[in-house]
XYZ file of C-alpha atoms in Angstrom:
565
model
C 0.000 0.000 0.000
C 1.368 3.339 -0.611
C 0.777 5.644 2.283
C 0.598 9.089 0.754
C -2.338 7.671 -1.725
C -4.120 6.014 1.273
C -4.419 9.079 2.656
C -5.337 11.129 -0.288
C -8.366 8.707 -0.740
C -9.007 9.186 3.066
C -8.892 13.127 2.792
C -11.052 12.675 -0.129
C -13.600 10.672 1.826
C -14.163 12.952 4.386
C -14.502 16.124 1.534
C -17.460 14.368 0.233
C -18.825 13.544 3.902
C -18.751 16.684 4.907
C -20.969 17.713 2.356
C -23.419 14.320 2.818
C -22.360 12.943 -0.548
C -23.227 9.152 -0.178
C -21.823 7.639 -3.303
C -20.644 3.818 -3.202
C -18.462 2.371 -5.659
C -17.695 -1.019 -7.010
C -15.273 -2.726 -9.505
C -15.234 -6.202 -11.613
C -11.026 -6.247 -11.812
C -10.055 -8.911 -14.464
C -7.379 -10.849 -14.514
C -5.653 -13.303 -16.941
C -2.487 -15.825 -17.641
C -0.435 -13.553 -19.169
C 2.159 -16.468 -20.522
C -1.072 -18.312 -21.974
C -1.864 -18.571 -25.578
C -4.870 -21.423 -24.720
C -7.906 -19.769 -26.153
C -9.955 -19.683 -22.516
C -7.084 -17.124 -21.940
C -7.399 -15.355 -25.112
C -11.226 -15.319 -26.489
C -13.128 -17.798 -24.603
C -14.924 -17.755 -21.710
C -14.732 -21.301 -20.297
C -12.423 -24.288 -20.565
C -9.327 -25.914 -19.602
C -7.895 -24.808 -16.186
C -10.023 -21.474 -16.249
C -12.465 -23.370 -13.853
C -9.359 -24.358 -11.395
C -7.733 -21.357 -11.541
C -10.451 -19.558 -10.491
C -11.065 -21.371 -7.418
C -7.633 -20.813 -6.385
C -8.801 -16.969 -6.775
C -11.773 -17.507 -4.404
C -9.758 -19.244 -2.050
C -7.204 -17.004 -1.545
C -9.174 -14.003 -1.495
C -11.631 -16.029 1.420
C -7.912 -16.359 3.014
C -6.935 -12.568 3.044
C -10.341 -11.408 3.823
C -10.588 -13.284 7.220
C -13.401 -13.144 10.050
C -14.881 -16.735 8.391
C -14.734 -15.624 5.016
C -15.711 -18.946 3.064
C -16.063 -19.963 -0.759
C -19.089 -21.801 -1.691
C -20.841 -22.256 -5.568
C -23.180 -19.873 -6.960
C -25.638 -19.914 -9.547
C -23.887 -18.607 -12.703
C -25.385 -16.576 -15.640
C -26.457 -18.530 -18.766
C -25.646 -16.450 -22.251
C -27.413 -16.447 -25.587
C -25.712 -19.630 -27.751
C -23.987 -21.073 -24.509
C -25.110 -24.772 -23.437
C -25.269 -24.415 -19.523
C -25.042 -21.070 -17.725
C -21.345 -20.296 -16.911
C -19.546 -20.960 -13.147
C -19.938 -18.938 -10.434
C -18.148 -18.890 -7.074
C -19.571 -16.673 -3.728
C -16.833 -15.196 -1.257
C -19.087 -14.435 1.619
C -17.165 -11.918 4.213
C -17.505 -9.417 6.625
C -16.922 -6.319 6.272
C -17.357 -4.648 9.986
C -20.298 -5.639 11.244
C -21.510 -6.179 8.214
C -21.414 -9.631 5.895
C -22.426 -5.995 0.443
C -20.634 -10.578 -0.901
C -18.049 -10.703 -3.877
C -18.148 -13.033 -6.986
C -15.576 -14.966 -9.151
C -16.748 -15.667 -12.419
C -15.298 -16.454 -15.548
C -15.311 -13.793 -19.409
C -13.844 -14.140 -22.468
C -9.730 -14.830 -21.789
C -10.210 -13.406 -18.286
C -11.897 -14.242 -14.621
C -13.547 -11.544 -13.040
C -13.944 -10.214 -9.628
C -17.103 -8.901 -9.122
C -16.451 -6.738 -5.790
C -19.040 -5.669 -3.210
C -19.867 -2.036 -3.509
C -17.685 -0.054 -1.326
C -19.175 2.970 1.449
C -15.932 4.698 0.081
C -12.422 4.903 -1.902
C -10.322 3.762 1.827
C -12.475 0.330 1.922
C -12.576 0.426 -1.844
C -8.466 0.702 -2.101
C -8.278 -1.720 0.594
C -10.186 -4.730 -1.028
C -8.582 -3.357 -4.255
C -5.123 -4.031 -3.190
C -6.630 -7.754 -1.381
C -7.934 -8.634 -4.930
C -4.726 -7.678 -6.484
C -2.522 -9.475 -4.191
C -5.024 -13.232 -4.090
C -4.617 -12.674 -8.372
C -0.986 -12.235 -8.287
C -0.545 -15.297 -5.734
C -2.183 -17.320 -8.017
C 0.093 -16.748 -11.098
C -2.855 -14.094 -12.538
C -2.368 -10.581 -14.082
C -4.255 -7.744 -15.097
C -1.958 -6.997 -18.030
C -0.111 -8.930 -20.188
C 2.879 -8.397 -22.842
C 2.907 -9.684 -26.430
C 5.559 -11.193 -28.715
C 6.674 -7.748 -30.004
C 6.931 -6.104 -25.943
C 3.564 -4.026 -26.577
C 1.639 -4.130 -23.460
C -1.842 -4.699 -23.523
C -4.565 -4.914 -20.036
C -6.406 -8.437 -19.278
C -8.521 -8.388 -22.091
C -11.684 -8.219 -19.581
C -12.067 -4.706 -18.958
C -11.692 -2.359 -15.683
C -15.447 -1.928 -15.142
C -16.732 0.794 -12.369
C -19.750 1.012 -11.034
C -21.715 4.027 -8.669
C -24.349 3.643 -6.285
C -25.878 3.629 -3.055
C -26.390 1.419 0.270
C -29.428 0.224 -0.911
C -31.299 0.622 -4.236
C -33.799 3.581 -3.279
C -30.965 5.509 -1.555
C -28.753 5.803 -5.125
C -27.375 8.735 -5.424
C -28.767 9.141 -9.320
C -33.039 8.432 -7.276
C -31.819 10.863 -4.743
C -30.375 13.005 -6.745
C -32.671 12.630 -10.452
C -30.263 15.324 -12.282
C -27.330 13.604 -11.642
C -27.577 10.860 -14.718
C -28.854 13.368 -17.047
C -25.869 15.895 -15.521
C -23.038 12.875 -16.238
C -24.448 12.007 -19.597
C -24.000 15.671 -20.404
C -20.071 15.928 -18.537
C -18.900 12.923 -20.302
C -20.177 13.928 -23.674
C -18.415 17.463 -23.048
C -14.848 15.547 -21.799
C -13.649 12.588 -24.127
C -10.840 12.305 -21.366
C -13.263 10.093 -19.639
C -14.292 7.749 -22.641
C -10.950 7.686 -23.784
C -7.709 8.575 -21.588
C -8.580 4.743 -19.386
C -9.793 3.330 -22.332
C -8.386 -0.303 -23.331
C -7.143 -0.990 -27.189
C -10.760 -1.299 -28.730
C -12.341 2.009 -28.702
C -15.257 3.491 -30.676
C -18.575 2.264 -31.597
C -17.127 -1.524 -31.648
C -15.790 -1.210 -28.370
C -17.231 -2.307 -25.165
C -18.635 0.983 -23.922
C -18.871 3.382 -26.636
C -20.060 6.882 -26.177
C -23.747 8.020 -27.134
C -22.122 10.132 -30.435
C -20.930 6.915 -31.614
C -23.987 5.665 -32.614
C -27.052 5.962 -34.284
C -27.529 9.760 -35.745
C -31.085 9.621 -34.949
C -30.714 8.114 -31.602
C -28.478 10.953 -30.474
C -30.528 12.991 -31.603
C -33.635 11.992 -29.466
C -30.820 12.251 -26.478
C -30.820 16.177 -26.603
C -34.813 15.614 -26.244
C -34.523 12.930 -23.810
C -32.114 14.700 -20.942
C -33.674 18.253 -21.609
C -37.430 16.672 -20.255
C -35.503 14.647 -17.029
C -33.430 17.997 -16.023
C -37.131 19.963 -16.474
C -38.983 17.425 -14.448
C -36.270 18.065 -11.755
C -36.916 15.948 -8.348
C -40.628 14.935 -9.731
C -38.478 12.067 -11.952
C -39.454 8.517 -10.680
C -36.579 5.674 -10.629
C -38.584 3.638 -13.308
C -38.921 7.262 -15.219
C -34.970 7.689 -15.368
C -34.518 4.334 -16.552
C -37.153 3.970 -19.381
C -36.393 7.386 -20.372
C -32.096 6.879 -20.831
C -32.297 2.713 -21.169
C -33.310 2.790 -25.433
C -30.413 5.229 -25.965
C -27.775 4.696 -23.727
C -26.864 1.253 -26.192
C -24.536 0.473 -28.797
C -25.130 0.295 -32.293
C -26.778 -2.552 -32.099
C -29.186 -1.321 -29.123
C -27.524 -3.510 -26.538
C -27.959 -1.157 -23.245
C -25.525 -3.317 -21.701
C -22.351 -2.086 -23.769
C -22.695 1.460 -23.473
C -20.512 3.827 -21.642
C -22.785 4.634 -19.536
C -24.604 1.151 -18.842
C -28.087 1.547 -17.156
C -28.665 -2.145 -16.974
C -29.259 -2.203 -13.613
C -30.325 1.270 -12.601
C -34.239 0.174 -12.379
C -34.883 -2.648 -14.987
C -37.773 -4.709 -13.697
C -37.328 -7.448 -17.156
C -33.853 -8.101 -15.361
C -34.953 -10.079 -12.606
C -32.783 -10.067 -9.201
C -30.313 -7.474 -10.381
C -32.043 -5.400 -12.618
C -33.289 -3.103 -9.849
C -30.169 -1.912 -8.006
C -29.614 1.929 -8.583
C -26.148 1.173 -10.530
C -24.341 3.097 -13.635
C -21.699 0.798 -14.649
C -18.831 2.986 -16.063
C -17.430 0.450 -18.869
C -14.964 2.840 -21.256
C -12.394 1.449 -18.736
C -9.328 -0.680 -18.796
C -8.158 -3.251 -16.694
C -5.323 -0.672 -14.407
C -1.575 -1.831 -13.867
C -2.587 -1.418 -10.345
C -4.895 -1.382 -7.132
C -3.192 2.377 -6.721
C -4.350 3.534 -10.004
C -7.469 1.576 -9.652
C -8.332 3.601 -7.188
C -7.092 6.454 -8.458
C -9.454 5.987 -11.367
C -12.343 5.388 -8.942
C -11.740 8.644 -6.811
C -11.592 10.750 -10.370
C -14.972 9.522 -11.221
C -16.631 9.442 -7.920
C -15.227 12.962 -7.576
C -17.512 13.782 -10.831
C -20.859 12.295 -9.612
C -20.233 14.303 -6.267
C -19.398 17.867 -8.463
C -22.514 17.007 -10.598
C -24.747 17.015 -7.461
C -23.350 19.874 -5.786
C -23.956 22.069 -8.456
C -25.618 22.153 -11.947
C -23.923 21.442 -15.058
C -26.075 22.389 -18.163
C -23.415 22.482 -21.351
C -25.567 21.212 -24.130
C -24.234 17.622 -25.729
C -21.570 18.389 -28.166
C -21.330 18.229 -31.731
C -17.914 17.142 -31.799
C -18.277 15.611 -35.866
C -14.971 14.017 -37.306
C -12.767 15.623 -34.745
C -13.877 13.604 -31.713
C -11.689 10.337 -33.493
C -9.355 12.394 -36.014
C -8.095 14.983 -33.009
C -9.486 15.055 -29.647
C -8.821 11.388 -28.589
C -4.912 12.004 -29.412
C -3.072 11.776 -26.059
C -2.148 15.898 -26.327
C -5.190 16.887 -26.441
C -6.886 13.788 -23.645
C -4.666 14.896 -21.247
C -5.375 18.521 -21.505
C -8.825 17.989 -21.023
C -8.354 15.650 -18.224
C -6.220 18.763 -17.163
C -9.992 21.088 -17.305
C -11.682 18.136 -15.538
C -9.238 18.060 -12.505
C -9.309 21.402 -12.456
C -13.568 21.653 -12.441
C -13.145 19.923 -9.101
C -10.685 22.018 -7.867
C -13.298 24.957 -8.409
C -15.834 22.646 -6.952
C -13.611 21.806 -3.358
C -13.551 17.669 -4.969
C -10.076 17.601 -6.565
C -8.109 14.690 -5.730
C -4.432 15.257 -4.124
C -1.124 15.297 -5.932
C -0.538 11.292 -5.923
C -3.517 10.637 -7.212
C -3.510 12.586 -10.118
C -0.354 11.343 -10.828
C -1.932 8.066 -11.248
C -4.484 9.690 -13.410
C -1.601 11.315 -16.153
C -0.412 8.591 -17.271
C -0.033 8.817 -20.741
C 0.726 6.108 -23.000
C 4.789 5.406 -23.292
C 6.357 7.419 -26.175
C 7.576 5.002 -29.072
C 10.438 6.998 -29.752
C 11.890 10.859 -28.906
C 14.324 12.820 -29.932
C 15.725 16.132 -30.801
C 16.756 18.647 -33.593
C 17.916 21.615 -32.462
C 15.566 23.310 -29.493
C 12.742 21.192 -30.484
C 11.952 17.923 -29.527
C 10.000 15.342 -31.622
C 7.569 12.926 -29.533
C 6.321 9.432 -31.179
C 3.591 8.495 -29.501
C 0.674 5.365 -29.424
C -2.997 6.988 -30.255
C -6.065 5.561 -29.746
C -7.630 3.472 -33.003
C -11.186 2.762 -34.138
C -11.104 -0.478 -35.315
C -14.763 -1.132 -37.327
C -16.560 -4.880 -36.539
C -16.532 -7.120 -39.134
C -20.167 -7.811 -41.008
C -23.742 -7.432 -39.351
C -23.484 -6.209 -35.688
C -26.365 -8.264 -34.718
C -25.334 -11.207 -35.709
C -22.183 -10.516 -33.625
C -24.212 -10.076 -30.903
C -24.888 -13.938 -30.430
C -21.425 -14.466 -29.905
C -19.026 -14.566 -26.960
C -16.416 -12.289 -28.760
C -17.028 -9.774 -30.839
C -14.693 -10.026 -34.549
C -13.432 -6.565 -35.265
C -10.059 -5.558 -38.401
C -7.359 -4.822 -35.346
C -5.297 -4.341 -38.455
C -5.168 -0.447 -38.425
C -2.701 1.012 -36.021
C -2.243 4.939 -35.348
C 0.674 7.623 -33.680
C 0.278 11.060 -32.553
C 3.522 12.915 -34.043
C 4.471 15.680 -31.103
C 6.862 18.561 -32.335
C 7.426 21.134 -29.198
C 9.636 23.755 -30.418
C 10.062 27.627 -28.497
C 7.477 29.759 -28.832
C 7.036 30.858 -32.376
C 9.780 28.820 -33.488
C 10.015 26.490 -36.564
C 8.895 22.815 -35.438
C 10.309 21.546 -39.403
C 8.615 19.242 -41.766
C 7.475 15.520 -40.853
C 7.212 12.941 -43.779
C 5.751 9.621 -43.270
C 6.305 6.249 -45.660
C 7.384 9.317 -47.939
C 4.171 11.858 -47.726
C 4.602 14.866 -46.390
C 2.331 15.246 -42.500
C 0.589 18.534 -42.011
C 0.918 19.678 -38.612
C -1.377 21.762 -36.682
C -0.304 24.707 -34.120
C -2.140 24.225 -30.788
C -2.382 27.258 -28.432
C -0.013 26.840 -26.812
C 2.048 28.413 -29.095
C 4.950 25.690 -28.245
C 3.548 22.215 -29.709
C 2.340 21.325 -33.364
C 0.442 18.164 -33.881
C -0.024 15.649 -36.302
C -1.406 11.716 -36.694
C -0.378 9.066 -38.787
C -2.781 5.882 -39.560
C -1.117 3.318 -41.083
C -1.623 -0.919 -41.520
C 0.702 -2.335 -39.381
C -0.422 -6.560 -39.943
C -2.454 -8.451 -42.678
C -5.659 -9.545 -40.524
C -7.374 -12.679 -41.592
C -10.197 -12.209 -41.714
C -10.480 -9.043 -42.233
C -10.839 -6.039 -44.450
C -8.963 -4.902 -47.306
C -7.403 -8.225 -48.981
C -4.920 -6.450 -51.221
C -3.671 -3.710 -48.780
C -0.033 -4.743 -47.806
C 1.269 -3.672 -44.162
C 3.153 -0.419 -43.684
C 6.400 -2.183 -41.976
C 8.129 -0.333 -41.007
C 6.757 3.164 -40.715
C 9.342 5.536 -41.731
C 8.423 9.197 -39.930
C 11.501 11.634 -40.923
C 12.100 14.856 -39.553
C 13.736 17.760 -41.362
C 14.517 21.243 -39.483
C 17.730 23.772 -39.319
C 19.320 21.737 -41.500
C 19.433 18.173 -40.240
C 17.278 15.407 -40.833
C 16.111 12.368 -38.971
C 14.707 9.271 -39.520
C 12.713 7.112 -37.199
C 11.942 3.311 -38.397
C 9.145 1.940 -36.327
C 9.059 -1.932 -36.690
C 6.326 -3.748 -36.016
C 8.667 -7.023 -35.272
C 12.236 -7.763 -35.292
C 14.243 -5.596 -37.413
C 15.582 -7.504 -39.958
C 13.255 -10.658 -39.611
C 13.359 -13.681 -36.808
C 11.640 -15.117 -34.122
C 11.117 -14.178 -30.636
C 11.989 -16.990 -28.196
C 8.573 -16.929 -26.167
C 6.595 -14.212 -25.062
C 8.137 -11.238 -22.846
C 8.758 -13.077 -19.338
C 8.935 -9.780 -17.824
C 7.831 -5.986 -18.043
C 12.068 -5.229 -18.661
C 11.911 -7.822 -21.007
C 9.098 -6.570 -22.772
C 10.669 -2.923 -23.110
C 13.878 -4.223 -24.028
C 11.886 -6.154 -27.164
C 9.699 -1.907 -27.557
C 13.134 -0.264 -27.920
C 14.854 -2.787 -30.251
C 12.007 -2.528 -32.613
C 12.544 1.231 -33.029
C 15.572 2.706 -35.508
C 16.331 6.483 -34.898
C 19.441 7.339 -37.845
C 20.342 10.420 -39.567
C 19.517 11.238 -43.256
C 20.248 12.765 -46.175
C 17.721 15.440 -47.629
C 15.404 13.846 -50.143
C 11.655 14.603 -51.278
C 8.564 14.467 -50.044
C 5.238 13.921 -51.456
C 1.766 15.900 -50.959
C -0.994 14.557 -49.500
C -3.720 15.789 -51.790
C -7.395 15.414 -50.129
C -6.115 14.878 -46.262
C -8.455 15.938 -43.745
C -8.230 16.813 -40.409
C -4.890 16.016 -38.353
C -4.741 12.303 -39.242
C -2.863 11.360 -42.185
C -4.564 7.738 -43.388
C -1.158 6.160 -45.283
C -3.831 2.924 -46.089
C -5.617 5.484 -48.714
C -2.790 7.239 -49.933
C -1.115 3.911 -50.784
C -3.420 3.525 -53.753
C -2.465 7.289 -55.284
C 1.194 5.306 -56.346
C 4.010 6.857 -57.592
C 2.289 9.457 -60.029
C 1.862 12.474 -57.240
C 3.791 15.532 -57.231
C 6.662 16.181 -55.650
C 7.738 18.830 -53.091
C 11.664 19.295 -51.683
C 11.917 18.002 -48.573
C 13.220 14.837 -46.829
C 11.938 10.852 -47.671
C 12.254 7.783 -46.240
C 13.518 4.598 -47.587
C 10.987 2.241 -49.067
C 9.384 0.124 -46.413
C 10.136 -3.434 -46.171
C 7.387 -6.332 -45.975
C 4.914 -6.600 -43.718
C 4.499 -9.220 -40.647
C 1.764 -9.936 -39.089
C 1.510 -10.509 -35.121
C 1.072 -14.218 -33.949
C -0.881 -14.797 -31.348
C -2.199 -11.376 -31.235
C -5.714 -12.293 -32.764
C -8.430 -9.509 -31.874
């Protein structure tokens, strides 16, 4: 446990206290065998020692919970094309005086710890670092490495949930505002659909945002949360969920993957767990940690309590093509997780100095370096990757098939005020970059095909491996070759046995060299910041040409074994 963060949470407790905020929290944590490649560890949800290794789970979370904690078998939940209804194991525990129960149940490539709601983040980030500690004892991870050293989470999410003591005492049927309030903060601050967001984001993702839907059903949204907010404290529990349930869904109008999931807020056709007073938060990944767990928790938490203290009435945005092409790059997410942090400061409900460290953490740059007084950042961005054929006939099975295939960077320059951040070139095309107002960093994205997917889209389209990025200013050039697997060609012995080992496999994948000035081509018809290199592919070698730096030709592509979507 770290101390300072224990007592941040603590501090943060008593803030909302003090003010008679009651809003509990839970968590379903996943965790996985990160050195597995058997499909119940990949995509399914049952089989082989998934059944075992759960136990061993249960067990050893009875055994650090004490006070006659015991495992015993529960009824488990049967899904649409399964046989039998899946396994389900009951810790029963005390808490106090109390006995709130906590599940072990099994997801596609993961197990999953269904926690008991928490009264607040110090019991929450105490049976957070218990659940951490039984998975870890029983060889289970929430994160795992593949062959090439990227990290990726469990594969299972990093689900939240807010709520009350008891259904009728939710904070969203004390408080009837508060949904309609959150729909509206979320939709105004992609930070919190996309800056603890896993790999799959968008509408094929597990919790996609209301704008990623349906046009229409949007839409009706605006009409829907301007009638709650006018009907003020009059709104009736079975109200706020008949009026939000139809379009908080995915594309396919499943209300249970949605970012803001009402499943269980007052759904009498769910029986026994329909009618609970829950939002499940579900644009989350599985964290590194119980620390940032929690850290994650106390941000959102924080919200709900802002949203009830005061109103919040910014219509829902129209954010168009920029919410994918430029707001979800990692500049721009963390400088509106910046205006979010700094709401609750204006609102007495910031979080303390440790915990929003936890909370900026930005994805690891691929590769840095410098020309001059300006430094050039290579950096992971978040992807949409599209399903693959009719949603709702995806919907009958256990894993959803999406093209993975498409991978994307956010190209950093930050250069003095006013000074020249050069030209960027990628796989030979010249990258428009866009000042921000800062005045000190210029932005730009590249999209690009880093593996040939099967199945998947696009047959004929060859991968970009590697990406070439070069960098031209005050007279020197750079090149940056980003591999997608060993340069050169071979075979990794294994997968990464360890987070060094996994970075070492990150760096050696990424060539930084000088180069001599060449040319660059235009990119006629790019929108926006991101520059798609899959499209310009097909304009071959016929478009103009402007001086400037150019890579070498890229060499053939490689796909990514056992890195199925």
């Amino acid at each position: 446990m770290n101390p300072a963060i224990a007592d941040e949470l603590r501090a943060h407790d008593e803030a909302l206290r003090a003010r008679g905020l009651d809003v509990w929290i839970g968590a379903e944590p996943t965790f996985t065998d990160a050195r597995s490649l058997d499909r119940w560890w990949l995509t399914d949800a049952e089989g082989g020692d998934k059944l075992e290794r759960a136990r061993a789970l249960a067990g050893e979370l009875a055994a650090r919970l004490g006070r006659g904690a015991a495992v015993e078998e529960a009824p488990g939940r049967r899904f649409a094309g399964e046989k039998a209804p899946r396994f389900a194991l009951a810790v029963h525990f005390q808490r106090g005086d109390a006995p709130a129960l906590l599940t072990v149940t099994p997801d596609p490539g993961v197990v999953e710890v269904n926690s008991a709601p928490a009264p607040d983040l110090g019991t929450f980030h105490r049976e957070s670092l218990v659940t951490f500690a039984a998975a870890a004892a029983c060889g289970l991870s929430p994160e795992r490495f593949r062959y090439n050293g990227r990290v990726a989470d469990s594969g299972g999410g990093g689900q939240l949930t807010l709520g009350g003591p008891t259904p009728l005492t939710s904070p969203f049927f004390r408080h009837p505002s508060l949904l309609p309030r959150l729909v509206r903060y979320c939709a105004n601050h992609p930070a919190l659909s996309y800056a603890f967001a896993g790999e799959c984001v968008g509408s094929a993702s597990q919790g996609p945002r209301p704008d990623e839907g349906v046009r229409e059903r949007f839409e009706e949204l605006h009409v829907a949360l301007d009638r709650l907010e006018a009907r003020g404290s009059r709104v009736e529990p079975r109200e706020l969920w008949e009026t939000l349930a139809p379009l908080l869904v995915d594309a396919s109008g499943n209300s249970h993957r949605a970012e803001l999931n009402v499943e269980k807020l007052w759904n009498p056709w769910l029986p026994g767990r329909g009618e609970l007073g829950v939002v499940e938060l579900r644009s989350l990944r599985m964290p590194r940690t119980a620390d940032r767990l929690a850290a994650v928790a106390a941000l959102f938490r924080a919200v709900a309590a802002r949203l009830v203290a005061a109103p919040y009435v910014e219509p829902l945005p129209e954010w168009g093509a920029t919410l994918h092409d430029l707001v979800a790059l990692p500049a721009l997410l963390d400088q509106d997780l910046r205006a979010v942090l700094a709401d609750l400061d204006a609102h007495g409900l910031g979080p303390g100095p440790g915990v929003r460290a936890l909370l900026h953490d930005p994805p690891e740059p691929l590769a840095q370096l410098a020309l001059g007084d300006a430094i050039l950042a290579i950096t992971p961005a978040a992807e949409f990757w599209p399903l693959l054929g009719d949603v709702a006939s995806q919907e009958r099975a256990s894993a959803r098939l999406v093209d993975a295939s498409s991978e994307r960077v956010e190209l950093c320059v930050t250069a003095p005020r006013g000074g020249d951040p050069g030209r960027l070139g990628a796989a030979g095309f010249e990258v428009p970059l866009l000042a921000l107002e800062d005045g000190y960093r210029h932005l730009a994205a590249v999209r690009f095909r880093a593996f040939t997917p099967r199945p998947g889209l696009h047959p004929a389209l060859s991968p970009t491996d590697p990406l070439v990025v070069t960098w031209a200013r005050d007279g020197g050039v750079r090149e940056v070759a980003l591999h997608a697997w060993i340069p050169g060609g071979g075979v990794y012995d294994g997968l990464p046995a360890s987070a060094e080992e996994a970075r070492r496999r990150r760096r050696e994948r990424v060539r930084i060299s000088p180069a001599p000035p060449r040319l660059l081509r235009p990119a006629p018809g790019t929108r926006g910041v991101t520059l798609d290199l899959r499209r310009l592919e097909a304009l071959g070698p016929g478009a103009a040409l402007v001086p400037g730096p150019s890579p070498r030709e890229p060499g053939p592509g490689m796909g990514l074994p056992g890195d199925s979507p």
